[in-house]
Coordinates of C-alpha atoms and ligand atoms in Angstrom, one line a residue:
X80 CA -126.1 -6.5 101.5
X81 CA -129.7 -7.1 102.3
X82 CA -132.7 -5.4 100.9
X83 CA -133.1 -3.1 97.9
X84 CA -133.1 0.7 98.1
X85 CA -134.7 1.1 94.7
X86 CA -137.9 -0.2 93.2
X87 CA -138.2 -1.7 89.7
X88 CA -141.1 0.7 88.9
X89 CA -139.2 3.6 90.5
X90 CA -135.8 4.5 89.3
X91 CA -135.2 1.7 86.9
X92 CA -131.6 2.5 86.2
X93 CA -130.7 2.6 89.9
X94 CA -132.7 -0.5 90.5
X95 CA -130.9 -2.4 87.8
X96 CA -127.4 -1.3 89.0
X97 CA -128.4 -2.4 92.6
X98 CA -129.6 -5.8 91.4
X99 CA -126.5 -6.7 89.4
X100 CA -124.3 -5.7 92.2
X101 CA -126.3 -7.1 95.3
X102 CA -126.8 -10.4 93.5
X103 CA -122.9 -10.6 93.1
X104 CA -123.0 -10.6 89.4
X105 CA -121.1 -7.4 88.8
X106 CA -118.4 -5.3 90.6
X107 CA -118.0 -1.8 89.3
X108 CA -114.5 -1.0 87.9
X109 CA -112.5 2.2 88.0
X110 CA -112.5 2.5 84.2
X111 CA -116.0 3.9 83.0
X112 CA -117.8 1.3 80.9
X113 CA -115.8 -1.6 82.2
X114 CA -117.1 -4.0 84.7
X115 CA -115.9 -7.1 86.7
X116 CA -117.9 -10.2 85.9
X117 CA -118.1 -12.3 89.0
X118 CA -118.8 -15.9 89.2
X119 CA -122.7 -15.5 89.5
X120 CA -122.6 -13.9 86.0
X121 CA -119.8 -16.1 84.5
X122 CA -121.5 -19.3 85.5
X123 CA -124.7 -18.1 83.6
X124 CA -122.4 -17.2 80.5
X125 CA -120.9 -20.7 80.7
X126 CA -124.3 -22.4 80.8
X127 CA -125.4 -20.5 77.6
X128 CA -122.0 -21.2 76.1
X129 CA -122.4 -25.0 76.8
X130 CA -125.7 -25.0 75.0
X131 CA -124.6 -22.8 72.0
X132 CA -121.2 -24.6 71.5
X133 CA -123.0 -28.0 71.4
X134 CA -125.5 -26.7 68.8
X135 CA -123.0 -25.2 66.5
X136 CA -120.7 -28.3 66.7
X137 CA -123.8 -30.0 65.1
X138 CA -123.6 -27.3 62.4
X139 CA -119.9 -28.2 61.8
X140 CA -118.5 -25.0 63.2
X141 CA -114.8 -25.3 64.3
X142 CA -113.3 -23.3 67.2
X143 CA -110.6 -20.8 66.4
X144 CA -108.8 -18.0 68.3
X145 CA -107.6 -14.9 66.3
X146 CA -105.3 -12.2 67.6
X147 CA -106.8 -9.3 69.6
X148 CA -104.8 -6.7 67.6
X149 CA -105.2 -5.6 64.0
X150 CA -103.0 -3.1 62.1
X151 CA -104.4 0.1 61.0
X152 CA -104.1 -0.5 57.2
X153 CA -105.8 -3.8 57.5
X154 CA -108.7 -2.4 59.6
X155 CA -109.1 0.5 57.1
X156 CA -109.6 -2.1 54.4
X157 CA -113.4 -2.1 54.9
X158 CA -113.3 1.7 55.2
X159 CA -116.7 2.1 53.6
X160 CA -118.7 0.9 56.6
X161 CA -115.9 1.4 59.2
X162 CA -116.0 5.2 59.1
X163 CA -119.3 5.0 61.0
X164 CA -117.6 3.0 63.8
X165 CA -114.2 4.6 63.7
X166 CA -114.6 6.8 66.8
X167 CA -115.2 3.5 68.8
X168 CA -111.9 1.8 67.9
X169 CA -109.4 1.7 70.6
X170 CA -105.7 2.0 69.6
X171 CA -102.4 0.8 71.2
X172 CA -99.8 3.5 70.4
X173 CA -97.0 2.8 72.9
X174 CA -95.2 -0.1 74.6
X175 CA -93.5 1.0 77.8
X176 CA -92.0 4.4 76.9
X177 CA -91.5 4.0 73.2
X178 CA -94.0 4.9 70.6
X179 CA -95.1 2.0 68.3
X180 CA -94.0 2.6 64.6
X181 CA -97.6 2.2 63.5
X182 CA -100.6 2.3 66.0
X183 CA -102.4 -1.1 66.4
X184 CA -106.2 -1.4 67.0
X185 CA -107.8 -3.6 69.4
X186 CA -110.5 -5.7 67.7
X187 CA -114.0 -4.2 67.8
X188 CA -115.1 -7.2 65.6
X189 CA -112.9 -9.6 63.7
X190 CA -113.8 -9.4 60.0
X191 CA -110.5 -7.6 59.0
X192 CA -108.5 -9.9 61.3
X193 CA -109.9 -13.1 59.9
X194 CA -110.7 -12.5 56.3
X195 CA -107.1 -12.1 54.8
X196 CA -106.5 -15.7 56.2
X197 CA -109.9 -16.9 54.7
X198 CA -108.5 -15.7 51.4
X199 CA -105.3 -17.7 52.0
X200 CA -107.0 -20.8 53.3
X201 CA -109.8 -21.0 50.6
X202 CA -108.6 -22.0 47.2
X203 CA -110.9 -24.6 46.0
X204 CA -114.5 -25.6 46.5
X205 CA -113.1 -28.5 48.5
X206 CA -112.2 -25.9 51.1
X207 CA -115.7 -24.9 51.5
X208 CA -117.8 -24.4 53.6
X209 CA -115.3 -22.7 56.0
X210 CA -117.0 -22.5 59.4
X211 CA -115.2 -20.5 62.1
X212 CA -116.4 -19.6 65.5
X213 CA -114.5 -17.8 68.4
X214 CA -115.4 -17.0 72.0
X215 CA -113.6 -13.8 72.9
X216 CA -113.8 -10.2 74.1
X217 CA -114.1 -7.1 71.9
X218 CA -113.6 -3.5 72.6
X219 CA -115.7 -0.6 71.4
X220 CA -115.0 2.7 73.1
X221 CA -118.5 3.9 73.2
X222 CA -119.6 7.2 74.8
X223 CA -123.4 6.7 75.3
X224 CA -124.4 5.8 78.8
X225 CA -122.6 2.6 80.0
X226 CA -124.7 0.0 81.7
X227 CA -123.5 -3.4 83.0
X228 CA -124.0 -6.2 80.5
X229 CA -126.1 -3.9 78.2
X230 CA -123.6 -1.5 76.9
X231 CA -119.9 -1.8 78.0
X232 CA -116.6 -0.9 76.4
X233 CA -115.4 -4.4 76.5
X234 CA -117.7 -7.3 76.3
X235 CA -117.6 -11.1 75.8
X236 CA -119.3 -12.7 72.8
X237 CA -119.0 -15.4 70.2
X238 CA -118.6 -14.4 66.6
X239 CA -119.2 -16.9 63.9
X240 CA -117.8 -16.3 60.5
X241 CA -118.6 -18.8 57.7
X242 CA -118.0 -19.0 54.0
X243 CA -119.9 -21.0 51.3
X244 CA -119.9 -21.6 47.6
X245 CA -123.6 -20.7 47.2
X246 CA -125.9 -18.0 48.5
X247 CA -128.5 -20.6 49.2
X248 CA -126.2 -22.3 51.8
X249 CA -125.5 -18.9 53.3
X250 CA -129.1 -17.9 53.5
X251 CA -130.0 -21.2 55.2
X252 CA -127.2 -20.9 57.9
X253 CA -128.3 -17.3 58.7
X254 CA -131.7 -18.6 59.8
X255 CA -130.3 -21.7 61.5
X256 CA -128.1 -19.5 63.7
X257 CA -131.1 -17.0 64.3
X258 CA -133.1 -19.9 65.6
X259 CA -130.3 -20.7 68.0
X260 CA -130.4 -17.1 69.3
X261 CA -134.1 -17.4 69.7
X262 CA -133.7 -20.6 71.7
X263 CA -131.0 -18.9 73.9
X264 CA -133.4 -16.1 74.8
X265 CA -136.7 -18.0 74.9
X266 CA -135.8 -21.5 76.2
X267 CA -132.9 -20.5 78.6
X268 CA -133.3 -16.8 79.6
X269 CA -137.1 -17.1 79.3
X270 CA -137.1 -13.8 77.4
X271 CA -139.6 -13.4 74.4
X272 CA -138.0 -12.1 71.3
X273 CA -139.1 -11.3 67.7
X274 CA -137.2 -12.6 64.8
X275 CA -137.0 -10.2 61.9
X276 CA -135.0 -8.4 59.2
X277 CA -133.2 -5.1 59.9
X278 CA -133.9 -2.2 57.5
X279 CA -131.3 -1.1 55.0
X280 CA -130.4 1.8 57.3
X281 CA -130.1 -0.3 60.5
X282 CA -128.4 -3.4 59.0
X283 CA -124.6 -4.0 59.2
X284 CA -123.4 -1.7 56.4
X285 CA -120.7 -4.1 55.3
X286 CA -123.2 -6.9 54.6
X287 CA -126.1 -7.8 52.3
X288 CA -128.8 -8.2 54.9
X289 CA -129.2 -8.4 58.7
X290 CA -131.6 -10.6 60.7
X291 CA -131.9 -10.2 64.4
X292 CA -133.9 -11.2 67.5
X293 CA -135.4 -8.2 69.2
X294 CA -136.3 -8.0 72.9
X295 CA -138.3 -5.2 74.7
X296 CA -137.9 -3.8 78.2
X297 CA -141.4 -2.7 79.4
X298 CA -140.1 -0.6 82.2
X299 CA -138.2 1.8 79.9
X300 CA -140.3 1.2 76.8
X301 CA -137.2 0.5 74.9
X302 CA -136.4 -2.2 72.2
X303 CA -133.1 -4.0 72.5
X304 CA -131.2 -6.1 70.0
X305 CA -130.6 -9.5 71.3
X306 CA -128.4 -11.0 68.7
X307 CA -127.6 -10.6 65.0
X308 CA -127.2 -12.9 62.1
X309 CA -125.9 -11.2 59.0
X310 CA -125.6 -12.5 55.4
X311 CA -122.5 -10.7 54.0
X312 CA -123.1 -11.6 50.4
X313 CA -119.9 -11.4 48.4
X314 CA -119.0 -7.9 49.7
X315 CA -116.2 -9.1 51.9
X316 CA -115.1 -11.7 49.4
X317 CA -114.5 -8.8 47.0
X318 CA -112.7 -6.6 49.6
X319 CA -110.5 -9.5 50.8
X320 CA -110.2 -11.5 47.5
X321 CA -111.8 -14.7 49.0
X322 CA -112.4 -16.8 45.9
X323 CA -112.5 -20.4 45.1
X324 CA -112.2 -22.6 42.0
X325 CA -115.5 -24.4 41.4
X326 CA -116.1 -27.8 40.1
X327 CA -115.9 -26.5 36.6
X328 CA -112.5 -24.8 37.2
X329 CA -114.1 -21.3 37.2
X330 CA -112.9 -18.9 40.0
X331 CA -115.8 -17.5 42.0
X332 CA -116.2 -15.4 45.1
X333 CA -117.5 -16.9 48.3
X334 CA -120.8 -16.2 50.0
X335 CA -120.3 -15.2 53.7
X336 CA -122.2 -14.9 57.0
X337 CA -121.3 -13.5 60.3
X338 CA -123.3 -13.7 63.6
X339 CA -122.9 -12.9 67.2
X340 CA -124.5 -12.8 70.7
X341 CA -123.0 -11.2 73.7
X342 CA -123.0 -10.9 77.4
X343 CA -125.8 -8.2 76.9
X344 CA -128.1 -11.3 76.9
X345 CA -127.6 -11.7 80.6
X346 CA -128.5 -8.0 81.2
X347 CA -131.8 -8.4 79.2
X348 CA -132.6 -11.4 81.5
X349 CA -132.0 -9.4 84.6
X350 CA -134.2 -6.6 83.4
X351 CA -137.0 -8.9 82.3
X352 CA -137.3 -11.0 85.4
X353 CA -135.9 -9.0 88.3
X354 CA -138.1 -7.7 91.1
X355 CA -138.0 -5.6 94.2
X356 CA -136.4 -8.4 96.1
X357 CA -133.5 -8.6 93.4
X358 CA -132.5 -11.0 90.8
X359 CA -135.0 -13.7 89.6
X360 CA -133.2 -16.4 87.7
X361 CA -134.7 -18.8 85.2
X362 CA -133.9 -22.3 86.4
X363 CA -132.2 -23.3 83.1
X364 CA -129.5 -20.7 83.7
X365 CA -129.4 -20.6 87.6
X366 CA -125.9 -21.5 88.8
X367 CA -127.7 -22.8 92.0
X368 CA -131.3 -24.0 91.3
X369 CA -132.0 -25.1 94.8
X370 CA -130.5 -23.6 98.0
X371 CA -131.0 -25.7 101.3
X372 CA -131.2 -23.8 104.5
X373 CA -131.2 -25.4 108.0
X374 CA -133.8 -23.9 110.4
X375 CA -132.3 -24.9 113.8
X376 CA -134.4 -24.6 116.9
X377 CA -133.1 -24.0 120.3
X378 CA -133.0 -27.5 121.7
X379 CA -133.8 -29.4 118.4
X380 CA -131.4 -32.0 117.2
X381 CA -129.1 -29.8 115.0
X382 CA -127.1 -32.7 114.0
X383 CA -130.1 -34.5 112.5
X384 CA -131.1 -31.3 110.8
X385 CA -127.6 -30.9 109.3
X386 CA -127.7 -34.5 108.2
X387 CA -130.9 -33.9 106.5
X388 CA -129.7 -30.9 104.6
X389 CA -126.6 -32.7 103.5
X390 CA -128.6 -35.7 102.1
X391 CA -131.1 -33.4 100.5
X392 CA -128.3 -31.5 98.6
X393 CA -126.6 -34.8 97.7
X394 CA -129.8 -36.4 96.4
X395 CA -130.6 -33.4 94.3
X396 CA -127.1 -33.2 92.9
X397 CA -127.1 -37.0 92.1
X398 CA -130.2 -36.2 89.9
X399 CA -128.5 -33.5 88.0
X400 CA -130.1 -30.6 89.8
X401 CA -127.7 -27.8 90.9
X402 CA -128.2 -27.7 94.5
X403 CA -126.3 -26.3 97.4
X404 CA -126.6 -25.4 101.1
X405 CA -125.7 -22.2 103.1
X406 CA -124.2 -23.6 106.3
X407 CA -122.8 -20.4 107.6
X408 CA -123.1 -20.2 111.4
X409 CA -122.8 -16.5 111.5
X410 CA -126.0 -15.7 109.6
X411 CA -129.7 -16.4 110.7
X412 CA -132.0 -18.3 108.5
X413 CA -134.0 -15.1 107.8
X414 CA -130.8 -13.2 106.6
X415 CA -130.0 -16.3 104.3
X416 CA -133.7 -16.2 102.8
X417 CA -133.1 -12.6 101.8
X418 CA -129.6 -13.2 100.5
X419 CA -130.5 -16.1 98.2
X420 CA -133.7 -14.3 97.1
X421 CA -131.5 -11.3 96.0
X422 CA -129.3 -13.7 94.1
X423 CA -132.5 -15.0 92.4
X424 CA -132.2 -18.8 93.3
X425 CA -135.3 -20.3 92.0
X426 CA -136.1 -22.7 94.8
X427 CA -135.3 -22.6 98.6
X428 CA -135.6 -25.6 100.8
X429 CA -136.1 -25.0 104.5
X430 CA -135.5 -27.9 106.9
X431 CA -136.5 -27.5 110.6
X432 CA -137.4 -29.9 113.4
X433 CA -141.1 -30.3 112.4
X434 CA -140.0 -30.9 108.7
X435 CA -137.7 -33.7 110.1
X436 CA -140.4 -35.1 112.3
X437 CA -142.9 -35.2 109.3
X438 CA -140.2 -36.5 106.9
X439 CA -140.9 -33.5 104.7
X440 CA -139.2 -30.4 103.5
X441 CA -140.6 -26.9 102.9
X442 CA -139.9 -25.6 99.4
X443 CA -140.3 -21.8 98.6
X444 CA -140.6 -20.6 95.1
X445 CA -138.6 -17.4 94.1
X446 CA -140.8 -16.3 91.3
X447 CA -144.2 -16.2 93.1
X448 CA -143.3 -16.9 96.8
X449 CA -145.4 -20.1 96.8
X450 CA -144.6 -22.4 99.7
X451 CA -145.1 -26.2 99.5
X452 CA -144.4 -29.0 102.0
X453 CA -143.0 -32.0 100.0
X454 CA -142.5 -35.6 101.5
X455 CA -138.8 -36.4 101.3
X456 CA -139.7 -39.5 99.2
X457 CA -141.0 -37.3 96.3
X458 CA -138.2 -34.8 96.7
X459 CA -136.5 -35.1 93.3
X460 CA -139.6 -35.4 91.1
X461 CA -141.3 -32.5 92.9
X462 CA -138.3 -30.3 92.5
X463 CA -138.0 -31.1 88.9
X464 CA -141.7 -30.2 88.4
X465 CA -141.3 -26.9 90.3
X466 CA -138.2 -25.9 88.3
X467 CA -140.0 -26.6 85.1
X468 CA -143.0 -24.6 86.2
X469 CA -140.8 -21.7 87.2
X470 CA -139.1 -21.7 83.8
X471 CA -142.4 -21.7 82.1
X472 CA -144.1 -19.2 84.3
X473 CA -141.3 -16.7 83.9
X474 CA -141.4 -16.9 80.1
X475 CA -145.3 -16.7 80.0
X476 CA -145.3 -13.7 82.3
X477 CA -142.7 -11.9 80.3
X478 CA -144.4 -12.8 77.0
X479 CA -147.7 -11.4 78.3
X480 CA -146.0 -8.3 79.6
X481 CA -144.2 -7.7 76.3
X482 CA -147.4 -8.4 74.2
X483 CA -149.3 -5.9 76.4
X484 CA -146.8 -3.3 75.3
X485 CA -147.2 -3.9 71.5
X486 CA -149.3 -1.1 70.0
X487 CA -150.6 -1.4 66.4
X488 CA -150.9 2.1 65.0
X489 CA -151.9 3.5 61.6
X490 CA -151.3 7.3 61.9
X491 CA -148.7 9.8 63.0
X492 CA -150.6 10.9 65.9
X493 CA -151.1 7.4 67.2
X494 CA -147.4 6.7 66.7
X495 CA -146.2 9.7 68.8
X496 CA -148.9 8.9 71.6
X497 CA -147.6 5.2 71.6
X498 CA -144.1 6.3 71.7
X499 CA -144.7 8.5 74.8
X500 CA -146.6 5.6 76.4
X501 CA -143.5 3.5 76.2
X502 CA -145.0 1.1 73.6
X503 CA -143.5 -1.4 71.3
X504 CA -144.9 -0.1 68.0
X505 CA -146.1 -2.2 65.1
X506 CA -146.8 0.1 62.1
X507 CA -147.5 -0.2 58.4
X508 CA -144.3 1.3 56.5
X509 CA -143.6 2.2 52.9
X510 CA -140.0 0.8 53.5
X511 CA -138.3 4.0 52.3
X512 CA -135.1 5.0 54.0
X513 CA -135.9 8.7 53.6
X514 CA -139.0 8.1 55.8
X515 CA -137.0 6.2 58.4
X516 CA -134.6 9.2 58.5
X517 CA -137.6 11.6 58.8
X518 CA -139.1 9.7 61.7
X519 CA -135.8 9.9 63.5
X520 CA -135.5 13.5 62.9
X521 CA -139.1 14.2 64.0
X522 CA -138.8 12.2 67.3
X523 CA -135.3 13.5 68.4
X524 CA -135.3 14.2 72.1
X525 CA -133.4 13.4 75.3
X526 CA -135.0 10.0 75.4
X527 CA -133.5 9.3 72.0
X528 CA -135.2 9.1 68.6
X529 CA -137.5 6.3 67.5
X530 CA -136.1 3.9 64.9
X531 CA -137.1 0.7 63.2
X532 CA -136.2 -2.3 65.4
X533 CA -136.9 -5.1 62.7
X534 CA -139.5 -6.1 60.1
X535 CA -140.8 -9.2 61.8
X536 CA -140.8 -12.5 59.8
X537 CA -144.4 -13.0 61.1
X538 CA -146.2 -10.3 59.1
X539 CA -149.9 -9.5 60.1
X540 CA -152.4 -9.1 57.2
X541 CA -151.7 -5.9 55.3
X542 CA -155.0 -4.9 53.7
X543 CA -154.8 -3.4 50.2
X544 CA -154.7 0.4 50.4
X545 CA -153.0 0.5 53.8
X546 CA -151.0 3.8 54.0
X547 CA -147.6 4.2 55.7
X548 CA -148.1 5.9 59.1
X549 CA -145.3 8.4 58.4
X550 CA -145.4 9.2 54.7
X551 CA -148.9 8.4 53.7
X552 CA -147.5 6.4 50.7
X553 CA -148.7 2.8 50.1
X554 CA -147.4 0.6 53.0
X555 CA -145.3 -2.5 52.0
X556 CA -144.9 -4.2 55.4
X557 CA -145.5 -4.1 59.1
X558 CA -142.4 -3.0 61.1
X559 CA -141.6 -2.7 64.8
X560 CA -140.6 0.8 65.8
X561 CA -139.6 2.3 69.0
X562 CA -136.9 3.9 71.1
X563 CA -134.1 1.4 71.8
X564 CA -130.9 0.7 73.8
Ligands
87F48 O1 -122.4 -8.0 64.2 C1 -121.6 -8.8 63.8 C2 -121.6 -10.2 64.1 C3 -120.2 -10.7 64.4 C4 -119.2 -10.2 63.5 N1 -119.2 -8.8 63.2 C5 -120.6 -8.4 62.7 C6 -120.8 -6.9 62.4 C7 -120.0 -6.0 63.4 C8 -120.3 -4.5 63.0 N2 -119.4 -3.5 63.7 C9 -119.9 -3.1 64.9 N3 -119.1 -2.3 65.7 C10 -117.8 -1.8 65.2 C11 -117.2 -1.0 65.9 C12 -115.9 -0.5 65.4 C13 -115.4 -1.0 64.2 C14 -116.2 -1.8 63.4 C15 -117.4 -2.3 63.9 C16 -118.3 -3.2 63.2 O2 -117.9 -3.6 62.0

């Protein structure tokens, strides 16, 4: 399908849906909230996985795979925080025509699946630290508007679950993993994120504290959680009796973390960089970084042109660049240009008779449309420079756009104005949960209420006497507020 019916600055939801389908990342499925992930999406997921897996291996994580199913009584074990999520749990009640004795839940997350076995496997301090990661799917039967990658009833993620003898070790790992999530977003997806801590109300209720990387979508003026890294404290150790005998022979509870990022990260990248011609891929995650297209001329030497395209692809692949060519006879060069622009391929190389004669190739950049003629002799070097430039430009542009959306406010009126102007709000807050609830109540509406997104680790100066924008009480911190996904 060529050309986009929707504009990014028009109907954003329709634009987004069209981009993920026309770029061949997503196929819609006949169950609401479920989507088919096609190769153009899975190859991106696999590139991110390759980086993340290598990094957590350095942190001594071990790969596991736990069952998809969990019994009702085990799932209810963490009932205190589960009741908030209960409506999202999907249950298996039958096999064939016969009812199951007891319903079995499909994992929405794996704490209750894993932790009874952590309790069995951890006996002594010598069994610590325990470091478990699994790549899997989870199911959460949500009812709010499903969106490919961003909010689906089944999604792919990695979930890390670790156990340590001391809180210090757990605290350290929480931040090590958060830094990996920042790198995934900023270094690979070219999406700027803010590291911070969730409020007591927004944190994972079963844990001690939650840190997250928060992104922002300027077009909708909504914050979006990119990934989370929780310190669970000893809460689950208590619930699941996960204890160890320390060096002095004294039995203690372990300190645990859990952390995840999901296929939502791909959707955030699409929303951030896409334009009215379709997807725009950061080179680091582009399944094809360079697409070579022959521009045959009526009586030109098509064999020579084909040969030049072959050798161009070969040379690039030999130097570790993901290059391919579109040799389909039944499509025109112009059609191919639009097709690969829709798919967001960072560089296009055109080779026609005059390029051949001049021993050069024409390179077209997807992000800004720049065209450059490069001597074949400098091909690899030039392509590497251009890919690196595109990666940097995409991040810089996204960062400038996000920063332009940030609005520092001090009063309630400024807050509501900023909210209606689709801003990412930075406000002084007294850090009281009642006030957070009050802001939610006062900003209710069909666009959704405002909430705290995170308290950024990077805190601006908070002058003595600064008051909370909502309560007028002494402010304790600067927090990001806004509507969110
Ligand atoms: O974020 C993470 C990181 C990975 C491991 N799990 C934690 C916390 C998950 C919180 N959560 C989120 N949705 C749920 C939905 C249904 C039942 C339970 C839950 C639930 O516990």
